[in-house]
Each structure stands twice: as structure tokens, then as C-alpha cells.
């Protein structure tokens, strides 16, 4: 497999899939450029190595070409970080894009317009009426497959080599994230961001230093079942916080969880998970005490109470001080920590203490114990960034869904396509 560090880019045109799906405000200004900054080392590597780049990405979920999803809005931010001006192809297909790509000179960078202006990128037929028959659906799908092949062929024809640096979309088997790789048998590779993400995840899942502790939080256990199951074989302890914890507390017989969020249809599953943990010797930690509130509101009245003695009508909104102290002891003994999901309703400041405290503990474990700390998932990453702690943990993942699927043990299509010959 080719490595970006040793590949000779001299005179080569590299087509690079990045994840520039960044948030824009009403004036189409980028409000968080993390994803752009994350891809810059890869883009610069090609340019400094004597090559040229064709940058491709999606932005948002357009159903057709739409100004608000145009990548032209983010050109100034890319130029600022890349330190060079960009050429822009206002359509990623067609003769203009083709000409621009073919005429690229070493050191030049071309940005293609949003790939998802074409349904072919995702490969799903668009605009089918609701009452379409199964037969018609089948025909539309087959037609789309043909069109997608042409789409991939044209993208691939722009370049001599392919780099995938879009971890955020690595779990999608799309034209630009997976299918295009087949056109570059020995000239395809991961970019630095992808390499970093894979290395960090492998450090946790494949050869971690023990004890390994996973902290899982968030709203629903149902969305993280596969992750919990796969992690059972990897971790020594698991801390389950957030609303997810109440499903377990109720499953253990704790009936007084008040109006806390709880998935009653997942109680059996919670019991199965607890049994499995016992079989495998994985210690589970839930909430001892909680910060309870009398409404799901920032100005609600609050009280600290045991997680199984929440007054009627009140709900557990954050981990209480005893829970945090107990978790801290487990975490400060760990050599590897994986964190996904907030342990409270951190969007409301009165209930963000637990999530912020986890961030502080992870920073302390990293600095004091040489613990490898990996944080992933939109909300946990937002919490780490809110506190300015991104540099105080070992690795902050850029992929939400992609990271979760990796943690489920799935080989992501974007990774597989680069690895397979
Ligand atoms: P998820 O997408 O499953 O990771 O869930 C993230 C969401 O879980 C965030 O929006 C949090 O506000 C929410 N959350 C965390 N703890 C609680 C809780 N105790 N009650 C309700 N929502 C929670």
C-alpha cells in the first residue's frame, strides 16, 4: 500500500477527497474551520512535493445544485490556510472541470463544486414519487448504477493518483469515498488525517495498554448497542453516563428514576449487556448520584440525589459529584481511555459540569499518567473544544458516525477501498 509520506508527487495530479462539510452562517461564512484545517497537511504535502491537487468534497445535504450548499463560499478559508489561491470548477462534471483538471500545473490547486449536487455521488435515485412501484424503483436503481459508474470514471480521469483524507465520510460507500479508488490500483493512499484517525483507533482497539476504560454517554443506548457489544471484548471497564444510564438503572430494578429519559423497550437489552459484562469480567460503572431538575430547562430547579431515588416529575440531567469522584478513580488508573458522548445535557450550562469534569480528568490522565486518551463524537468533541482542551488529550477524532462504526468493528468502505488491491 502506498504511503503519502513516501509517494513521489512530482508532476502528478492528485485527486483528494476531503471532508469540507463545514457549518456556515446566514452570510455563508464558515463558523468552524476545524475540518478545513485538518486536511491542510495532506494538501500541502502534494503541492510541496511538486504535484497539483484536485480537491473534492460534499457540503450539506443538497437535493440538487443549490447556492447555499456551494463550496465557493468556503474558498477564502481554504486559501487562507493553504497559503495559495484556488481555481474553482463550478460543476464537478463536464468539459470545464475536465479542462481545468487536465491543465493543472505543479503547485496549483483546483476545488470542484459540491459532489452531492449529483445524486451519483451517493448513488441513490432522487425525486422518485412516493407511489412508485417496486419494479420502477428497481429500474431507477439500475439506471443510477450506470450513471454513477460514468460519474466515477470522469472524476478518476482528472488525476494520476487518489488520496482519501475524509474520515468523516469513510463509513459511506460513495463514489468519491470508495468507488473511485478502484481506478488507482497502485496510486491510492490515505491522507495524513485518515492515517492519524486510523492509528488512534487502532491504538485503542488493537494493541492498547491496559487498563482500558470506555466512557459512553449520550441520549440513547439503542444507537450505541453495537459499539457497547464490540467494546466488551476490548475494555476492562466501561463507564455509562448520560441519559443512557437510566435504562440500565431501571433494568437493575431502580424504579425511582423520575421523569429521566429511559428507553423502556431496551431494558432486556440492558440486562443482556450487564450479563455479558459479568461473563467477560468487564466492570460497569453507572451513575451513583445525579443532578436532577424539575424541568428540561436551563433555569429549572435542581437537586442532587441518588440516581435511583429521583423525585417524581424530576429528571436526571447530569452526573452528580459522587459519580464523578468514583469515575475519576477508575479513569486515573487507566492507561487507555476512549470517550464518546456527553454525560449530561451539556448544552445547558447548569448541566455541563459532569461533561466538563470528564474533559479535565482526561487531560490530567494524559499529562500525569501518560494515558492515551481518544475523544470522538460531535458532542464530546464540542465539549472538549468549548473548554479549549483539544490539545490536552491525545487525540480528538473528526468523525462522528465513522468513528462509531469503526468502534462497532466494521471495516469502513473508505478504508477498505484504499487497502484492497
Ligand atoms: P447522542 O447523540 O446519543 O450521543 O446524545 C447526545 C445528547 O444526549 C446530547 O444532546 C445531550 O444533551 C443528551 N443527554 C446527555 N445526558 C442526558 C440526560 N441525562 N438527559 C437527557 N439528555 C441527555
Short mmCIF file of C-alpha atoms and ligand atoms in Angstrom, two decimals:
data_model
loop_
_atom_site.label_atom_id
_atom_site.label_comp_id
_atom_site.label_asym_id
_atom_site.label_seq_id
_atom_site.Cartn_x
_atom_site.Cartn_y
_atom_site.Cartn_z
CA UNK A 1 0.00 0.00 0.00
CA UNK A 2 1.27 3.48 -0.87
CA UNK A 3 2.10 5.90 1.92
CA UNK A 4 1.61 9.61 1.45
CA UNK A 5 4.96 10.31 3.10
CA UNK A 6 6.98 8.30 0.60
CA UNK A 7 4.91 8.76 -2.57
CA UNK A 8 6.55 10.78 -5.34
CA UNK A 9 4.10 13.52 -6.32
CA UNK A 10 6.42 15.23 -8.80
CA UNK A 11 4.39 16.23 -11.84
CA UNK A 12 1.38 14.25 -10.62
CA UNK A 13 -2.22 15.41 -10.29
CA UNK A 14 -3.71 14.11 -7.07
CA UNK A 15 -7.47 14.00 -6.58
CA UNK A 16 -8.07 14.36 -2.86
CA UNK A 17 -11.37 13.55 -1.11
CA UNK A 18 -11.63 15.80 1.91
CA UNK A 19 -14.49 16.41 4.33
CA UNK A 20 -15.15 20.13 3.99
CA UNK A 21 -18.71 19.75 5.21
CA UNK A 22 -18.30 22.77 7.49
CA UNK A 23 -21.01 24.84 9.20
CA UNK A 24 -21.90 28.15 7.50
CA UNK A 25 -23.85 31.08 8.95
CA UNK A 26 -26.61 33.03 7.19
CA UNK A 27 -23.97 35.07 5.32
CA UNK A 28 -22.33 31.86 4.10
CA UNK A 29 -19.31 32.37 6.34
CA UNK A 30 -17.55 29.37 7.83
CA UNK A 31 -18.24 29.28 11.58
CA UNK A 32 -15.94 26.37 12.40
CA UNK A 33 -12.96 25.64 10.14
CA UNK A 34 -11.67 22.58 12.04
CA UNK A 35 -12.31 20.23 9.13
CA UNK A 36 -10.56 22.52 6.67
CA UNK A 37 -7.51 22.89 8.89
CA UNK A 38 -7.41 19.14 9.43
CA UNK A 39 -6.88 18.43 5.72
CA UNK A 40 -4.26 21.10 5.07
CA UNK A 41 -1.14 18.98 5.85
CA UNK A 42 -2.17 16.48 3.17
CA UNK A 43 -2.91 19.16 0.58
CA UNK A 44 0.37 20.94 1.31
CA UNK A 45 2.33 17.69 1.11
CA UNK A 46 1.26 17.17 -2.53
CA UNK A 47 1.92 20.78 -3.52
CA UNK A 48 5.33 20.87 -1.82
CA UNK A 49 6.16 17.53 -3.42
CA UNK A 50 5.82 19.02 -6.91
CA UNK A 51 2.29 17.88 -7.62
CA UNK A 52 -1.06 19.58 -8.13
CA UNK A 53 -4.33 18.92 -6.32
CA UNK A 54 -7.95 18.50 -7.25
CA UNK A 55 -9.95 18.91 -4.07
CA UNK A 56 -13.38 17.26 -3.84
CA UNK A 57 -15.92 17.30 -1.03
CA UNK A 58 -19.59 17.44 -0.22
CA UNK A 59 -21.29 20.19 1.77
CA UNK A 60 -24.62 19.62 3.47
CA UNK A 61 -27.40 17.53 2.03
CA UNK A 62 -28.45 19.22 -1.21
CA UNK A 63 -31.09 17.57 -3.37
CA UNK A 64 -29.74 19.37 -6.46
CA UNK A 65 -27.38 22.29 -7.24
CA UNK A 66 -28.21 24.97 -4.67
CA UNK A 67 -26.34 28.20 -3.90
CA UNK A 68 -26.48 27.70 -0.16
CA UNK A 69 -24.54 24.45 -0.47
CA UNK A 70 -21.95 25.77 -2.91
CA UNK A 71 -18.34 25.14 -1.97
CA UNK A 72 -17.48 28.53 -3.47
CA UNK A 73 -18.42 30.04 -0.09
CA UNK A 74 -15.51 28.36 1.63
CA UNK A 75 -12.81 29.25 -0.92
CA UNK A 76 -11.35 32.18 1.11
CA UNK A 77 -10.94 29.98 4.19
CA UNK A 78 -9.19 27.21 2.25
CA UNK A 79 -6.94 29.78 0.55
CA UNK A 80 -6.06 31.33 3.90
CA UNK A 81 -4.97 28.01 5.40
CA UNK A 82 -3.39 26.60 2.26
CA UNK A 83 -1.47 29.80 1.60
CA UNK A 84 -2.21 29.74 -2.11
CA UNK A 85 -5.06 30.75 -4.41
CA UNK A 86 -7.56 28.17 -5.63
CA UNK A 87 -9.05 27.51 -9.03
CA UNK A 88 -12.74 26.64 -8.84
CA UNK A 89 -14.76 24.39 -11.15
CA UNK A 90 -18.43 25.45 -10.73
CA UNK A 91 -19.53 21.97 -11.76
CA UNK A 92 -17.62 18.86 -10.74
CA UNK A 93 -18.59 17.18 -14.02
CA UNK A 94 -18.44 18.37 -17.62
CA UNK A 95 -15.83 19.70 -20.03
CA UNK A 96 -14.88 22.75 -17.96
CA UNK A 97 -13.87 20.72 -14.91
CA UNK A 98 -12.12 18.26 -17.18
CA UNK A 99 -10.11 21.02 -18.91
CA UNK A 100 -9.22 22.70 -15.64
CA UNK A 101 -8.00 19.43 -14.17
CA UNK A 102 -6.01 18.43 -17.27
CA UNK A 103 -4.28 21.82 -17.43
CA UNK A 104 -3.26 21.96 -13.79
CA UNK A 105 0.39 22.84 -13.30
CA UNK A 106 2.56 21.64 -10.39
CA UNK A 107 1.79 23.71 -7.32
CA UNK A 108 -1.77 24.55 -8.46
CA UNK A 109 -4.93 23.66 -6.59
CA UNK A 110 -8.40 23.18 -8.06
CA UNK A 111 -11.59 22.90 -6.00
CA UNK A 112 -14.52 21.04 -7.53
CA UNK A 113 -18.07 22.14 -6.77
CA UNK A 114 -20.10 20.12 -4.25
CA UNK A 115 -20.14 16.45 -5.31
CA UNK A 116 -23.62 15.96 -3.87
CA UNK A 117 -25.11 18.30 -6.45
CA UNK A 118 -25.13 14.99 -8.32
CA UNK A 119 -27.18 12.10 -6.97
CA UNK A 120 -24.47 9.88 -8.41
CA UNK A 121 -22.15 10.75 -5.52
CA UNK A 122 -24.32 8.83 -3.06
CA UNK A 123 -25.75 6.54 -5.73
CA UNK A 124 -29.38 6.91 -4.63
CA UNK A 125 -32.04 7.90 -7.18
CA UNK A 126 -33.61 11.25 -6.27
CA UNK A 127 -37.09 12.64 -6.70
CA UNK A 128 -38.97 9.37 -7.08
CA UNK A 129 -42.69 9.86 -6.39
CA UNK A 130 -43.99 8.25 -3.18
CA UNK A 131 -46.32 5.89 -5.04
CA UNK A 132 -43.60 4.45 -7.26
CA UNK A 133 -43.84 0.69 -7.73
CA UNK A 134 -41.14 -1.75 -6.66
CA UNK A 135 -40.45 -2.52 -10.30
CA UNK A 136 -39.98 1.17 -11.13
CA UNK A 137 -37.70 1.53 -8.10
CA UNK A 138 -35.59 -1.34 -9.38
CA UNK A 139 -35.28 0.30 -12.80
CA UNK A 140 -34.35 3.67 -11.26
CA UNK A 141 -31.70 1.99 -9.11
CA UNK A 142 -30.18 0.16 -12.08
CA UNK A 143 -30.12 3.38 -14.08
CA UNK A 144 -28.45 5.19 -11.20
CA UNK A 145 -25.79 2.49 -11.01
CA UNK A 146 -24.92 3.11 -14.66
CA UNK A 147 -24.84 6.87 -14.19
CA UNK A 148 -22.73 6.52 -11.06
CA UNK A 149 -20.17 4.50 -12.97
CA UNK A 150 -19.80 7.32 -15.52
CA UNK A 151 -19.56 9.85 -12.67
CA UNK A 152 -16.75 7.87 -11.03
CA UNK A 153 -14.98 7.38 -14.37
CA UNK A 154 -14.96 11.09 -15.02
CA UNK A 155 -13.70 12.04 -11.54
CA UNK A 156 -10.95 9.44 -11.82
CA UNK A 157 -9.94 10.70 -15.27
CA UNK A 158 -8.89 14.05 -13.75
CA UNK A 159 -5.95 12.65 -11.84
CA UNK A 160 -2.92 10.36 -11.65
CA UNK A 161 -3.39 9.38 -8.03
CA UNK A 162 -6.12 9.36 -5.36
CA UNK A 163 -5.91 10.36 -1.73
CA UNK A 164 -8.71 9.78 0.76
CA UNK A 165 -8.46 12.18 3.69
CA UNK A 166 -12.15 12.34 4.56
CA UNK A 167 -12.53 10.30 7.73
CA UNK A 168 -15.90 11.94 8.42
CA UNK A 169 -17.39 10.15 5.38
CA UNK A 170 -15.25 6.99 5.46
CA UNK A 171 -18.30 4.97 6.58
CA UNK A 172 -20.10 5.80 3.34
CA UNK A 173 -19.56 3.71 0.20
CA UNK A 174 -19.94 6.72 -2.09
CA UNK A 175 -18.45 7.48 -5.49
CA UNK A 176 -15.67 9.73 -4.19
CA UNK A 177 -15.01 7.94 -0.89
CA UNK A 178 -14.76 4.35 -2.04
CA UNK A 179 -15.68 3.57 -5.66
CA UNK A 180 -13.11 5.87 -7.25
CA UNK A 181 -10.26 4.02 -5.51
CA UNK A 182 -10.62 1.08 -7.92
CA UNK A 183 -9.29 3.30 -10.72
CA UNK A 184 -5.99 3.80 -8.96
CA UNK A 185 -4.67 0.33 -8.30
CA UNK A 186 -1.22 1.29 -7.08
CA UNK A 187 -1.64 5.04 -6.81
CA UNK A 188 -4.06 5.44 -3.93
CA UNK A 189 -3.38 6.23 -0.32
CA UNK A 190 -4.68 7.72 2.90
CA UNK A 191 -4.02 11.35 3.69
CA UNK A 192 -2.44 12.34 6.99
CA UNK A 193 -5.78 12.92 8.71
CA UNK A 194 -7.04 9.44 7.82
CA UNK A 195 -3.72 7.93 8.87
CA UNK A 196 -3.95 9.71 12.21
CA UNK A 197 -7.55 8.65 12.83
CA UNK A 198 -6.86 5.01 12.00
CA UNK A 199 -3.72 4.96 14.14
CA UNK A 200 -5.56 6.46 17.12
CA UNK A 201 -8.45 3.99 16.82
CA UNK A 202 -6.09 1.05 16.40
CA UNK A 203 -4.17 2.15 19.45
CA UNK A 204 -7.39 1.75 21.43
CA UNK A 205 -8.88 -1.31 19.75
CA UNK A 206 -5.93 -3.40 18.66
CA UNK A 207 -2.98 -3.05 20.96
CA UNK A 208 -3.94 -0.85 23.87
CA UNK A 209 -2.11 -0.50 27.11
CA UNK A 210 -4.31 -1.78 29.92
CA UNK A 211 -6.38 -0.91 31.86
CA UNK A 212 -8.64 0.29 29.04
CA UNK A 213 -11.70 2.31 30.05
CA UNK A 214 -14.50 3.44 27.75
CA UNK A 215 -16.84 6.26 28.75
CA UNK A 216 -20.09 6.21 26.85
CA UNK A 217 -22.71 8.89 27.23
CA UNK A 218 -25.48 10.47 25.22
CA UNK A 219 -29.18 10.07 24.92
CA UNK A 220 -29.90 6.55 23.74
CA UNK A 221 -28.45 3.12 24.34
CA UNK A 222 -30.31 1.89 21.25
CA UNK A 223 -27.99 3.92 18.98
CA UNK A 224 -24.84 2.51 20.59
CA UNK A 225 -25.66 -1.17 21.14
CA UNK A 226 -23.21 -2.46 18.56
CA UNK A 227 -20.47 -0.25 19.98
CA UNK A 228 -21.08 -1.48 23.52
CA UNK A 229 -21.07 -5.10 22.35
CA UNK A 230 -17.85 -4.77 20.39
CA UNK A 231 -16.11 -2.85 23.17
CA UNK A 232 -16.92 -5.62 25.66
CA UNK A 233 -14.07 -7.64 24.17
CA UNK A 234 -11.63 -4.75 24.34
CA UNK A 235 -12.07 -2.85 27.58
CA UNK A 236 -11.51 -3.56 31.26
CA UNK A 237 -14.15 -1.10 32.48
CA UNK A 238 -16.98 0.84 30.98
CA UNK A 239 -18.50 3.98 32.41
CA UNK A 240 -22.03 4.58 31.20
CA UNK A 241 -23.34 8.08 31.80
CA UNK A 242 -25.83 10.45 30.22
CA UNK A 243 -29.45 9.51 29.76
CA UNK A 244 -28.31 6.06 28.61
CA UNK A 245 -27.51 5.18 32.21
CA UNK A 246 -31.17 5.35 33.30
CA UNK A 247 -32.14 2.43 31.09
CA UNK A 248 -29.55 0.33 32.96
CA UNK A 249 -30.57 1.68 36.37
CA UNK A 250 -34.19 0.79 35.68
CA UNK A 251 -33.15 -2.62 34.31
CA UNK A 252 -31.39 -3.27 37.64
CA UNK A 253 -34.67 -2.66 39.45
CA UNK A 254 -34.28 1.02 40.19
CA UNK A 255 -37.85 2.13 39.65
CA UNK A 256 -37.49 5.68 41.01
CA UNK A 257 -35.77 7.38 38.12
CA UNK A 258 -38.47 10.06 37.97
CA UNK A 259 -39.03 11.54 34.54
CA UNK A 260 -35.46 10.81 33.38
CA UNK A 261 -35.07 9.78 29.76
CA UNK A 262 -35.29 5.99 29.63
CA UNK A 263 -35.79 3.51 26.81
CA UNK A 264 -38.29 1.07 28.26
CA UNK A 265 -38.10 -1.12 25.17
CA UNK A 266 -34.37 -1.65 25.76
CA UNK A 267 -34.49 -2.94 29.33
CA UNK A 268 -33.89 -6.55 28.28
CA UNK A 269 -31.00 -5.47 26.16
CA UNK A 270 -29.51 -3.58 29.09
CA UNK A 271 -29.77 -6.76 31.19
CA UNK A 272 -28.09 -8.79 28.44
CA UNK A 273 -25.26 -6.27 28.30
CA UNK A 274 -24.81 -6.42 32.07
CA UNK A 275 -24.70 -10.23 31.99
CA UNK A 276 -22.19 -10.19 29.18
CA UNK A 277 -20.02 -7.74 31.07
CA UNK A 278 -20.03 -10.05 34.06
CA UNK A 279 -19.08 -13.04 31.90
CA UNK A 280 -16.21 -11.14 30.36
CA UNK A 281 -15.02 -9.56 33.58
CA UNK A 282 -15.73 -6.03 32.38
CA UNK A 283 -16.59 -3.72 35.25
CA UNK A 284 -19.52 -1.43 34.57
CA UNK A 285 -19.95 1.94 36.27
CA UNK A 286 -23.21 3.85 36.13
CA UNK A 287 -24.43 6.95 37.91
CA UNK A 288 -24.31 6.94 41.70
CA UNK A 289 -25.83 10.35 42.19
CA UNK A 290 -27.24 12.80 39.68
CA UNK A 291 -28.08 16.44 39.27
CA UNK A 292 -31.86 16.26 38.94
CA UNK A 293 -34.04 19.04 37.57
CA UNK A 294 -37.78 19.70 37.77
CA UNK A 295 -37.90 20.61 34.08
CA UNK A 296 -35.81 20.13 30.94
CA UNK A 297 -34.81 23.78 31.05
CA UNK A 298 -31.77 25.90 31.77
CA UNK A 299 -33.50 27.70 34.66
CA UNK A 300 -35.05 24.59 36.23
CA UNK A 301 -34.78 23.97 39.98
CA UNK A 302 -32.12 21.39 40.74
CA UNK A 303 -31.12 18.99 43.48
CA UNK A 304 -28.53 16.28 43.93
CA UNK A 305 -30.00 12.85 44.63
CA UNK A 306 -29.17 9.15 44.20
CA UNK A 307 -29.84 8.04 40.62
CA UNK A 308 -32.48 5.55 41.78
CA UNK A 309 -34.24 7.97 44.13
CA UNK A 310 -35.19 10.78 41.81
CA UNK A 311 -38.43 12.51 42.92
CA UNK A 312 -41.45 12.04 40.72
CA UNK A 313 -41.53 14.51 37.85
CA UNK A 314 -37.83 15.33 38.21
CA UNK A 315 -35.23 14.10 35.76
CA UNK A 316 -31.54 13.23 35.93
CA UNK A 317 -29.73 15.80 33.80
CA UNK A 318 -26.08 15.38 34.77
CA UNK A 319 -23.69 13.23 36.79
CA UNK A 320 -23.54 14.19 40.46
CA UNK A 321 -20.36 14.83 42.47
CA UNK A 322 -20.17 11.30 43.93
CA UNK A 323 -20.49 9.74 40.46
CA UNK A 324 -17.73 11.98 39.18
CA UNK A 325 -15.43 11.12 42.08
CA UNK A 326 -15.99 7.39 41.54
CA UNK A 327 -15.38 7.70 37.80
CA UNK A 328 -12.26 9.77 38.40
CA UNK A 329 -10.71 6.92 40.40
CA UNK A 330 -11.29 4.48 37.56
CA UNK A 331 -10.05 6.91 34.94
CA UNK A 332 -6.91 7.91 36.79
CA UNK A 333 -5.91 4.23 36.94
CA UNK A 334 -6.38 3.78 33.19
CA UNK A 335 -3.67 3.63 30.56
CA UNK A 336 -6.12 3.96 27.65
CA UNK A 337 -9.39 5.90 27.66
CA UNK A 338 -11.98 6.16 24.92
CA UNK A 339 -14.75 8.73 25.33
CA UNK A 340 -17.88 9.09 23.22
CA UNK A 341 -20.99 11.00 24.24
CA UNK A 342 -21.71 13.68 26.87
CA UNK A 343 -22.55 12.52 30.39
CA UNK A 344 -25.21 15.19 30.84
CA UNK A 345 -27.25 17.77 28.99
CA UNK A 346 -24.07 19.76 28.42
CA UNK A 347 -25.76 22.21 26.02
CA UNK A 348 -27.30 23.83 29.14
CA UNK A 349 -24.57 25.24 31.35
CA UNK A 350 -26.09 24.14 34.70
CA UNK A 351 -25.88 20.54 33.44
CA UNK A 352 -22.49 20.70 31.73
CA UNK A 353 -20.37 20.22 34.87
CA UNK A 354 -20.07 16.44 34.51
CA UNK A 355 -19.07 16.56 30.87
CA UNK A 356 -16.59 19.35 31.61
CA UNK A 357 -15.18 17.40 34.55
CA UNK A 358 -14.63 14.35 32.31
CA UNK A 359 -12.66 16.61 29.97
CA UNK A 360 -10.49 17.79 32.87
CA UNK A 361 -9.93 14.24 34.13
CA UNK A 362 -8.91 13.09 30.65
CA UNK A 363 -6.43 15.97 30.40
CA UNK A 364 -4.99 15.07 33.81
CA UNK A 365 -4.77 11.36 32.92
CA UNK A 366 -2.94 12.28 29.70
CA UNK A 367 -0.48 14.64 31.35
CA UNK A 368 0.14 12.82 34.62
CA UNK A 369 -0.19 9.16 33.73
CA UNK A 370 0.85 9.05 30.10
CA UNK A 371 -2.62 7.66 29.42
CA UNK A 372 -3.71 7.54 25.76
CA UNK A 373 -6.99 9.45 25.58
CA UNK A 374 -9.19 9.40 22.49
CA UNK A 375 -12.28 11.58 22.24
CA UNK A 376 -14.84 11.23 19.45
CA UNK A 377 -18.42 12.11 18.57
CA UNK A 378 -19.76 15.57 17.82
CA UNK A 379 -20.92 16.41 21.35
CA UNK A 380 -17.88 15.21 23.29
CA UNK A 381 -15.60 16.94 20.80
CA UNK A 382 -17.67 20.13 21.15
CA UNK A 383 -17.28 19.92 24.94
CA UNK A 384 -13.51 19.49 24.67
CA UNK A 385 -13.34 22.44 22.28
CA UNK A 386 -15.64 24.57 24.48
CA UNK A 387 -13.06 24.19 27.22
CA UNK A 388 -10.07 24.74 24.94
CA UNK A 389 -8.75 21.28 25.84
CA UNK A 390 -8.28 19.82 22.34
CA UNK A 391 -4.50 19.83 22.80
CA UNK A 392 -4.65 18.33 26.27
CA UNK A 393 -5.98 14.94 25.22
CA UNK A 394 -4.10 12.51 22.99
CA UNK A 395 -6.46 12.54 20.00
CA UNK A 396 -9.70 14.24 19.02
CA UNK A 397 -11.47 12.36 16.24
CA UNK A 398 -13.08 14.30 13.39
CA UNK A 399 -15.58 11.59 12.57
CA UNK A 400 -18.82 11.05 14.48
CA UNK A 401 -20.65 8.31 12.58
CA UNK A 402 -17.41 6.99 11.08
CA UNK A 403 -15.84 6.60 14.50
CA UNK A 404 -18.89 4.83 15.91
CA UNK A 405 -18.93 2.35 13.02
CA UNK A 406 -15.21 1.75 13.46
CA UNK A 407 -15.85 1.08 17.15
CA UNK A 408 -18.57 -1.38 16.14
CA UNK A 409 -15.83 -3.37 14.43
CA UNK A 410 -16.96 -2.56 10.89
CA UNK A 411 -14.30 -2.14 8.22
CA UNK A 412 -15.24 1.27 6.81
CA UNK A 413 -15.73 1.31 3.00
CA UNK A 414 -13.42 4.33 2.62
CA UNK A 415 -10.64 2.49 4.42
CA UNK A 416 -11.23 -0.86 2.72
CA UNK A 417 -11.13 0.71 -0.75
CA UNK A 418 -7.64 2.06 -0.15
CA UNK A 419 -6.32 -1.11 1.44
CA UNK A 420 -7.58 -3.64 -1.08
CA UNK A 421 -5.62 -4.21 -4.27
P1 LIG B 1 -26.10 11.04 21.46
O1 LIG B 1 -26.38 11.69 20.15
O2 LIG B 1 -26.83 9.78 21.70
O3 LIG B 1 -24.61 10.93 21.75
O4 LIG B 1 -26.70 12.03 22.57
C1 LIG B 1 -26.23 13.31 22.80
C2 LIG B 1 -27.27 14.06 23.59
O5 LIG B 1 -27.50 13.38 24.80
C3 LIG B 1 -26.89 15.47 23.96
O6 LIG B 1 -27.68 16.34 23.22
C4 LIG B 1 -27.18 15.55 25.45
O7 LIG B 1 -27.88 16.72 25.82
C5 LIG B 1 -28.05 14.34 25.68
N1 LIG B 1 -28.01 13.89 27.08
C6 LIG B 1 -26.95 13.57 27.82
N2 LIG B 1 -27.32 13.27 29.08
C7 LIG B 1 -28.67 13.42 29.15
C8 LIG B 1 -29.63 13.26 30.18
N3 LIG B 1 -29.28 12.89 31.41
N4 LIG B 1 -30.93 13.52 29.87
C9 LIG B 1 -31.29 13.89 28.63
N5 LIG B 1 -30.43 14.05 27.60
C10 LIG B 1 -29.12 13.81 27.85
#
